[in-house]
Short mmCIF file of C-alpha atoms in Angstrom, two decimals:
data_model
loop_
_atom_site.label_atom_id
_atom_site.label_comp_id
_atom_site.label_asym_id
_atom_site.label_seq_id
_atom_site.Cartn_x
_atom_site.Cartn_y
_atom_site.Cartn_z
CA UNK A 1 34.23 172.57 16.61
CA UNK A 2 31.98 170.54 18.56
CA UNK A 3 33.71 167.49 19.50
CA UNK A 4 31.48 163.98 18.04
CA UNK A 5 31.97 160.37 18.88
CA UNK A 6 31.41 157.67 16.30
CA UNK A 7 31.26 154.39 16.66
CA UNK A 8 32.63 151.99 13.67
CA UNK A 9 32.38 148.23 13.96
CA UNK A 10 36.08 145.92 14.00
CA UNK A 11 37.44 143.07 14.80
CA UNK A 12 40.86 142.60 16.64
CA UNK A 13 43.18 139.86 15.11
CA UNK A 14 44.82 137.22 16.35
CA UNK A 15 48.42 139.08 16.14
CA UNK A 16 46.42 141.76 18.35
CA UNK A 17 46.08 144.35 15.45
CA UNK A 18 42.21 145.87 14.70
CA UNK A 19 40.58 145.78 11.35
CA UNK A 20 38.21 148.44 10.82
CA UNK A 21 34.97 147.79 9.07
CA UNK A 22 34.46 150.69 6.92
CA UNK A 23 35.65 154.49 6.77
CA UNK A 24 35.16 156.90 9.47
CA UNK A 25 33.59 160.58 8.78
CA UNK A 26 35.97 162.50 10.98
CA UNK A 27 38.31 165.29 9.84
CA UNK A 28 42.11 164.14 9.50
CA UNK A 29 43.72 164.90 13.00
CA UNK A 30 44.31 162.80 16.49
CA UNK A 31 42.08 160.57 17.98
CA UNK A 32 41.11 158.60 20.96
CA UNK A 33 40.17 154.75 20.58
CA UNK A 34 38.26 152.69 22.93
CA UNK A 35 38.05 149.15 22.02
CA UNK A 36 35.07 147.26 23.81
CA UNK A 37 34.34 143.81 23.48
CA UNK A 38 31.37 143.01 21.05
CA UNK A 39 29.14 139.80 22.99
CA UNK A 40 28.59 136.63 20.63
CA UNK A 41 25.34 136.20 19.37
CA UNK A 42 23.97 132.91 20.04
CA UNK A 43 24.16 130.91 16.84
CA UNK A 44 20.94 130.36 15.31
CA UNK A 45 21.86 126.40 14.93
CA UNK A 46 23.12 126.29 18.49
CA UNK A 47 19.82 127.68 19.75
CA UNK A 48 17.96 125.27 17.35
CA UNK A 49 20.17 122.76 18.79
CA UNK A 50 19.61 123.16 22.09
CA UNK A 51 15.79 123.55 22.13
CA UNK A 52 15.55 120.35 20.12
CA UNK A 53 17.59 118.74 23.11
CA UNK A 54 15.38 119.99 25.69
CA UNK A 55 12.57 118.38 23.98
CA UNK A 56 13.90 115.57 23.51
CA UNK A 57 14.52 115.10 27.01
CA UNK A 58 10.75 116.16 28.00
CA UNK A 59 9.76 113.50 25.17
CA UNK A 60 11.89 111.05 26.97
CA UNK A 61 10.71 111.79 30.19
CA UNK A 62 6.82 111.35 29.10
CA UNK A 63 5.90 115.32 29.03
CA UNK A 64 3.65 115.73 26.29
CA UNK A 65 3.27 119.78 24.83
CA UNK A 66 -0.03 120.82 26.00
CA UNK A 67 -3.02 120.54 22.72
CA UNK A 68 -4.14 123.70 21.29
CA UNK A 69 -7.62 123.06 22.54
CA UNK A 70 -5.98 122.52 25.97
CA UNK A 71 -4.11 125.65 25.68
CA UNK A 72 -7.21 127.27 24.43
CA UNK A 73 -9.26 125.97 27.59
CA UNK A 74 -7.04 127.37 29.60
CA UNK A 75 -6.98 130.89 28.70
CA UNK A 76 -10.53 130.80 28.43
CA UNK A 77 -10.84 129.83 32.83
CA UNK A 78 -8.30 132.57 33.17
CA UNK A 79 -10.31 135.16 31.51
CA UNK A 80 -13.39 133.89 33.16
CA UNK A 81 -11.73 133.84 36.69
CA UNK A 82 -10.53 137.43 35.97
CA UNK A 83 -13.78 138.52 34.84
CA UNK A 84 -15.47 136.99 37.77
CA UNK A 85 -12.78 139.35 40.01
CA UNK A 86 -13.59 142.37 38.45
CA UNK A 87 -17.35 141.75 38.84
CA UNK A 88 -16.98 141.02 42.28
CA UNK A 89 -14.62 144.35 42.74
CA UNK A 90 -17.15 146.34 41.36
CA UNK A 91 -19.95 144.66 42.93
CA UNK A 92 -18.47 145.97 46.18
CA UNK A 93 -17.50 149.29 44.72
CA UNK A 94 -21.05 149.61 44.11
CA UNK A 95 -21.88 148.27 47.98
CA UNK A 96 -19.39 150.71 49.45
CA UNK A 97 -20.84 153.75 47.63
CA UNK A 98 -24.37 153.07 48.71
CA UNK A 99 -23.15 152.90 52.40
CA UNK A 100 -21.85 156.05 51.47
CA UNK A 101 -24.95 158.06 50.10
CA UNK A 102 -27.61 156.55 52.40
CA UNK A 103 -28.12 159.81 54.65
CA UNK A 104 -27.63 159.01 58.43
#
């Protein structure tokens, strides 16, 4: 029989014995048990929490959040800047392959 691992979720008490969440589908017989700590999930309300904080504090220090229309201004340069790179890329693409094919 092809030996299988399965992974079933716990949780180790405070007198140091494990609760197991549910029943394992494994054939009666020895097994081996590795117990790995599970990390905490940040808290939804601790999160929430903590960004409210950090805006406060930007509030407090006079940041304003950037307006959609300036948000919307900006990604319009950035396309036009990276537009304006790949026309000048090609422009010299174009350059550099009529150097090429002009007969000497």
């Amino acid at each position: 029989m092809k030996p299988m691992a399965v992974i079933v979720e716990g949780m180790v008490q405070e007198d140091g014995t494990l609760d197991l969440v549910g029943r394992v589908n494994l054939p009666s017989g020895p097994v081996h048990v590795t117990i790995q700590p599970v990390a905490a999930a940040v808290q939804p309300d601790r999160f929430w929490a903590m960004l409210e904080t950090i805006w406060a504090s930007q509030a407090g220090a006079g940041v304003a959040p950037r307006s959609r229309e300036e948000i919307d201004a900006e990604i319009a340069a950035s396309r036009d800047e990276s537009e304006g790179e790949a026309a000048e890329a090609e422009r010299l693409q174009d350059e550099c392959r009529g150097g090429r094919e002009r007969p000497r």
